[in-house]
Amino acid sequence: MSPLIELNNISKLFVTEEIETRAVNQVNLSINKGEYVALSGPSGCGKSTLLSMMGLLDTATTGSYELAGVNVSQLNANQRAAIRNKKIGFIFQSFNLISDLSVFENIMLPLTYQKGLDKNQIQQQVNQVLAKVEMGHRKNHFPSQLSGGQQQRVAVARALVNSPDFILADEPTGNLDSKNALAVMNLLEELHQDGSTICMVTHDPQSALRARRQVEMFDGQIISDSINSLSVKAKVDSSTSQVSIA
Amino acid sequence: MSIFLDIKYAIRQLFKTPKFTAITLFVLVGGLTISLFTFSFLYSLIYKPLPLPGGESIFRLSISTNGDGRSIPAYELLEAKQGLQSIEHLEVFETTDFRISQQDVGKTLTGTYVENEIFSFTQTQPILGRGFTPEDMLSSAAPTVVLSHSTWQREYSEDSNIVGKVIRINDLPTTVIGIMPQGYHFPVNSQLWLPLPQRLKSLTADTREYIQAYGRVKPTFSKEQAELEIGQAMDAIYQQTARQFQKPEGKLAATLYTFPHAQTDGDGNLVFTFFNLIAFSILLLACINVGNLLLARAIERSKETAIRAALGAPTNRLVLQLMWEGIIITLLGSLLAVLLVSDLLDYTDALLHAEVSENLPFWWRWGMDVPTLLMAIGFTIVTIVLASFIPAWRSAKQDINSTLRDGTRGAQGKKAGKMSRILVTVQIFLISTLMLIGSISAFLSQYLLNMDTIEDYTRVIHGGIFLTDKNYKTPEQKIRFFEDFYDRLKRKHNVENAVVRGYFGTSELVLDGEDSGAQNQFPKIDTMSLIGNTEFFSAQLVEGRHLDKRDNPNAPKSVLISDSMKKRYWPNESVLNKRINIRLNDKLHSVHIVGVVKDRLNESSIFQGHSSEDEIYISGRQFERSYQRIFYRYSGDVTTAEESFYQVLFTLDRTIEPYRVEPASKNFDMMKKAMVMTSYITFGAGGFALLLALTGIYGLTSNTIAQRTHEIGIRRAVGATDKEVIQMLLKQGSKQLAIGLSLGLFVFTLISFAFHGFTDGNIPVVLYFVLAGTVTIGLLIVVLAAIYSPTRKAVAMEPNAALRYE
Ligand SMILES: Nc1ncnc2c1ncn2[C@@H]1O[C@H](COP(=O)(O)OP(=O)(O)OP(=O)(O)O)[C@@H](O)[C@H]1O
Ligand SMILES: [Mg+2]
C-alpha cells in the first residue's frame, strides 16, 4: 500500500530583511492511511511550518510532496484549494473561527465551497458533527460567546464536517486547560478509531503518547521517529536526514 | 522627551509604509488645493479691497427704484451732490471707449472721464508729469489726457518725453500731461483719463444722461446715514423733474457698495458660498478618506494602545501619540497645497491677464495673500481635527479589557468596517451624481459650441452708436444720421457690405378683426429694423423683395417676415402686399409685407429649429431708434477696417462715443474660449474629485480587506478557491456600488426632468439614457477595479501567511 503522505527532501526557507531561516530542512516523512502521528520538538524547530506544507497552506521551497499518490507540488492554486476542501481538515491552536459567523456557519464553511450539496445535506452533516463534539446546544452562538474549550470543539467539528482523509492539528490543546484538553484529545482518539489519519503537533508528552507514532524534530530536521511508546531512538543520517527505525 | 520619541516613531511609521503615506498625502494635497484655490480665487474676485491707500473705504454709488437697480440719473446726482454732509468727495465719472489714432491705424481703449481730484482722492500721484488741475476741467482749456502705465508702455514704448506731446483721441488733438504708476486703473479698468466733458457738468433737468460716482463716507457718519442722505436728496430732485419731464415713476434709493462688491452685482455672496461649499465638501471627502485610513492604522495598533492604557498612560497622551502620524502628514500636505495653490494662482493670473487683461477690473489680481494663508491654517486645523483627532480619540477610548482578552480586532474592526462601507456608498453616490451632472453640462457646452448659427461672422466688424435726444432732437434727424453712416461706410473701399440694425424687442401681431383691446393675447414676434439687407445675416429672400431706399419715411411702411411666420399664419395664401397690423412700443402700425426671408436663429429658439420662432424686419428708414448697431464685412486687414468706422463717425459727428467697435466674432470667440476654459476647469476639478473618490474607495476597500485578511486565510484554509474569495468580496462591494449608483441615478433623473423642461424638450430623451448608461458603465468598471485590485492582493499571499497576519 502506498503511503497517504509522502514528503521527499522537503525544505522551507524564509527570507526576511536579509535574515534567512531554514525552518524545515530536507525532511523525508511518509504517513500511511489510518496512522495517528504526533509531531513534537522544541519551539521554533519547524513543526508548524512542516504541518502547513502538509496541509497545502504553504509551498515548500524545495522537495516534492505526494498526497495519495498525487504530486501536489505541481498543482495550481485552485486544485490545491479543492484538496484542502475535500481531503484535509485543520485544527489550529488559536481556533481560527470567523468572529462574524455563528457556530453553525463556521462549521458549515468548508461545505459552502463544495459543489452539488443541497441545503438539507449540509444541515444534516453539520448537525452530525455538532452532536459529535457536543455543541448542538450552542449552534447559534458566536465564537466570542464561547469558552476556549468550546471554541476548539467547534474548530474540531469544522475540521470533520467534510469527512476528510486526513486531519492536521497544530497544538490543538495548547490554549486549553487540562479538562478541555482531555476532551479534545478524546475526540481525536475517537476519530482515529473510526479510521481517520491524523497528524498532530504537540508539546505535551502526555498527549504525544496517545498517538501510535511519535516524530521528533530539532532545528528543522526530524531526529527521531518511533512507533508507540517503544521510543526507539533513530539513527540520523547526517547528510539526508533519512530516518531508519532500528 | 517621550513626545520626541512619539514623533520619531510616527515618522518611521510613515517611511515604513510609503504607499500608504503617498496615497494619504495625495488625497490631502488634492482636497486642500481645490478648496484653498477656490477660496482664494473667489475671494480675490469678490471681496478683495482696492489696492489703494484707504481703498477699503471707497464706495461706489448705486441707485435703485423700488428695489430694482437702475442707472444713476446725472442731473439729479450733480444737483444733490452740492449740499451733502455725510460724504467726502463724491465724484462723478463716465467710463467709455476711446479711439487713439495714428495716421490710418488706431486702437480702442477703455477710458474714463473724471473730475480733477481723482488722483488725490485715491492718493496716487503720476510717475511722470502731473494730474488734473481745476483749470484743465474748464471748457476753454486745451484737451488733456493722463495715460496708464500699460498704455504708455504698449502704445508709446515708454517714451520718456511723452509728457507734452499731442496725440489724437477720438480725432481730437490732445496733450498728454501725465503717466500713472503701473497697476493703477481706477475706477475699474481705465487705460486713460480725460477731464469730464462740459456737457456732463451743465445738465438741465430734462436730460436723460446717466453717470457713475464714487466717494468716501466721512468718519463721523455711518454708511447707512450716507445712503439715506444721498437717496433722499436725489429723490427730492427727481420727483420734481420726473413729473415735469415724464421720467419713469418711482422712489429713488441709494446704496453704497465697495467697488469689488458692485462689480459682482451683489450676487457675489451667493457665488462665493455656493462654490466654496462644493470645494469644501471635496475637502471633507478627502478628510473622511484620510481619517479612515488613519483609523485603520490606529485599529491595527489597538492592542498596543490597550497595553499602554493598561500600564497607566493617560488618555490624552494616547490620543496625541496616535495623532502624530496624521499631524505630520497633514502639515506636510498643507505646505505642499499652499505651494501648489500659489503656483496655480500665479498661472491663473497670467492666463487671465493674457486673455482679457484690459477688460478686467484692476484689483482682480490673483496670488498667494494673507487671507489665503489664514484660510490655509484654518483648513489645516479642520483637517487635523477630522482626519487625525477623531480617529485617534475613538481608538484611544476603546474597551481595553476586551481588546486584551480577545486578542483580535473583532469589535473595533467590525464597527470600522460598517463605517467604511457607508463611506464607500456615500462616495459612490457623490461621484456618480457629479459625473452625471458633468456629462449633461459637457453635452450642453458641446451643443452650444457646435451650434449651427447660420450667421457668418468672419471678417465682420460691428459697433454701437447712441444718439442723444439733445443733439438729435427729431426722429428724422436720427434716421438721417444712420442712413448717412450706412452710405458713407459702404463707399469705403475696404467695406464690402454693411447693415444698420436696431433691436425693437418683440412686437405684437394684431390679427384681422381681433383688435378688440384684449391685450397680451396676440403673438409676440421678434422685431428689428434694418438699413441694408437681411442677406447680411444669411437670411435670403424666399419671395418678394428686400427692404431698400424705397422704404423711406414718405412711403407706406413695409416689412419683411420670416418664412416660418408666413407658414404659421398664412399657410395657404400669398402674403406679398398683404396688410397687417403690428403693435410696437404701444403704438399700432399698419404695415404691408413686401417680402419673405429665410428663418434665422434667434435667442428664444436655441434648443429648437430656426423655424420655431418668427421674425419681423422693419425698415430702419421708417422706424427710429436712438441706439443701433452697425455691422459691416471688410476686406484687407482688421485694424484699417476698424479705423474706417471711426473715420466715418468723426466726419459725421465728433462728439459721439461709439460703443464696442470690434470684430463680431470677438464676443463669440470669447464666449467660446470662456466655455472651453470653464469646461477644462470643471473637468479638471471633476476629474480630480473622481480620482479622490476612487483613491478613497480603493483605500477604504483595501483596508476593509486587509482587516479581513485573517478571515480570508481561514476560508482558504478550508478550501475556498481564489475565485470564490474574490467573488465574495466583489459581491459585497457591488452592494455599495448599487446603492450609491441608484441614489446618483435618482438625483440625475430629477435633474434631467428639470433640464428637459429648460431645453424645451428638444434634446431627445434617449440621450439621457445614453448619458446615464455611459456613466453607469464607466463607474461600474472603475469602482469594481478599485475594489478588485486589493482583493487580488489578498489572495496573492499563501493562506499560511494570511493566518499568521495580525
Ligand atoms: N512567515 C515566516 N517568516 C519568517 N520566518 C518564519 C515564518 N514562519 C516561521 N518562521 C520561522 O521558522 C521557524 C520555524 O517556525 P515554526 O512556526 O514552524 O516553529 P514551531 O516549531 O511551530 O514552533 P512553536 O512550537 O513555538 O510553535 C522559526 O524560527 C520561525 O521564526
Ligand atoms: Mg507552532
PDB file of N, CA and C in Angstrom, chain B residues 92 94 164 199 211 311 520 554 648 732:
ATOM      1  N   VAL B  92     -18.044 112.268  -9.768  1.00  0.00           N
ATOM      2  CA  VAL B  92     -18.715 111.519 -10.827  1.00  0.00           C
ATOM      3  C   VAL B  92     -17.712 111.118 -11.894  1.00  0.00           C
ATOM      4  N   GLU B  94     -17.440 108.858 -15.952  1.00  0.00           N
ATOM      5  CA  GLU B  94     -18.119 108.123 -17.007  1.00  0.00           C
ATOM      6  C   GLU B  94     -17.075 107.308 -17.746  1.00  0.00           C
ATOM      7  N   GLY B 164       3.656 116.293 -22.650  1.00  0.00           N
ATOM      8  CA  GLY B 164       3.685 117.487 -23.501  1.00  0.00           C
ATOM      9  C   GLY B 164       3.391 117.169 -24.955  1.00  0.00           C
ATOM     10  N   ARG B 199     -20.451 119.075 -21.193  1.00  0.00           N
ATOM     11  CA  ARG B 199     -21.821 118.590 -21.327  1.00  0.00           C
ATOM     12  C   ARG B 199     -22.339 117.972 -20.030  1.00  0.00           C
ATOM     13  N   ILE B 211     -24.789 108.653 -15.227  1.00  0.00           N
ATOM     14  CA  ILE B 211     -23.411 108.853 -14.810  1.00  0.00           C
ATOM     15  C   ILE B 211     -23.095 107.907 -13.663  1.00  0.00           C
ATOM     16  N   LEU B 311      -1.055  49.962  31.286  1.00  0.00           N
ATOM     17  CA  LEU B 311       0.121  50.330  32.063  1.00  0.00           C
ATOM     18  C   LEU B 311      -0.002  51.725  32.652  1.00  0.00           C
ATOM     19  N   ASN B 520     -52.216  91.356 -24.726  1.00  0.00           N
ATOM     20  CA  ASN B 520     -51.390  90.196 -24.394  1.00  0.00           C
ATOM     21  C   ASN B 520     -51.921  88.911 -25.002  1.00  0.00           C
ATOM     22  N   ASN B 554     -41.426 108.749 -46.283  1.00  0.00           N
ATOM     23  CA  ASN B 554     -42.581 109.243 -47.029  1.00  0.00           C
ATOM     24  C   ASN B 554     -43.422 108.124 -47.615  1.00  0.00           C
ATOM     25  N   VAL B 648     -15.617 107.417 -40.600  1.00  0.00           N
ATOM     26  CA  VAL B 648     -16.984 107.800 -40.953  1.00  0.00           C
ATOM     27  C   VAL B 648     -17.630 108.536 -39.786  1.00  0.00           C
ATOM     28  N   GLN B 732     -19.852  41.924  -2.168  1.00  0.00           N
ATOM     29  CA  GLN B 732     -20.130  42.885  -1.105  1.00  0.00           C
ATOM     30  C   GLN B 732     -19.894  44.309  -1.573  1.00  0.00           C
TER      31      GLN B 732
END
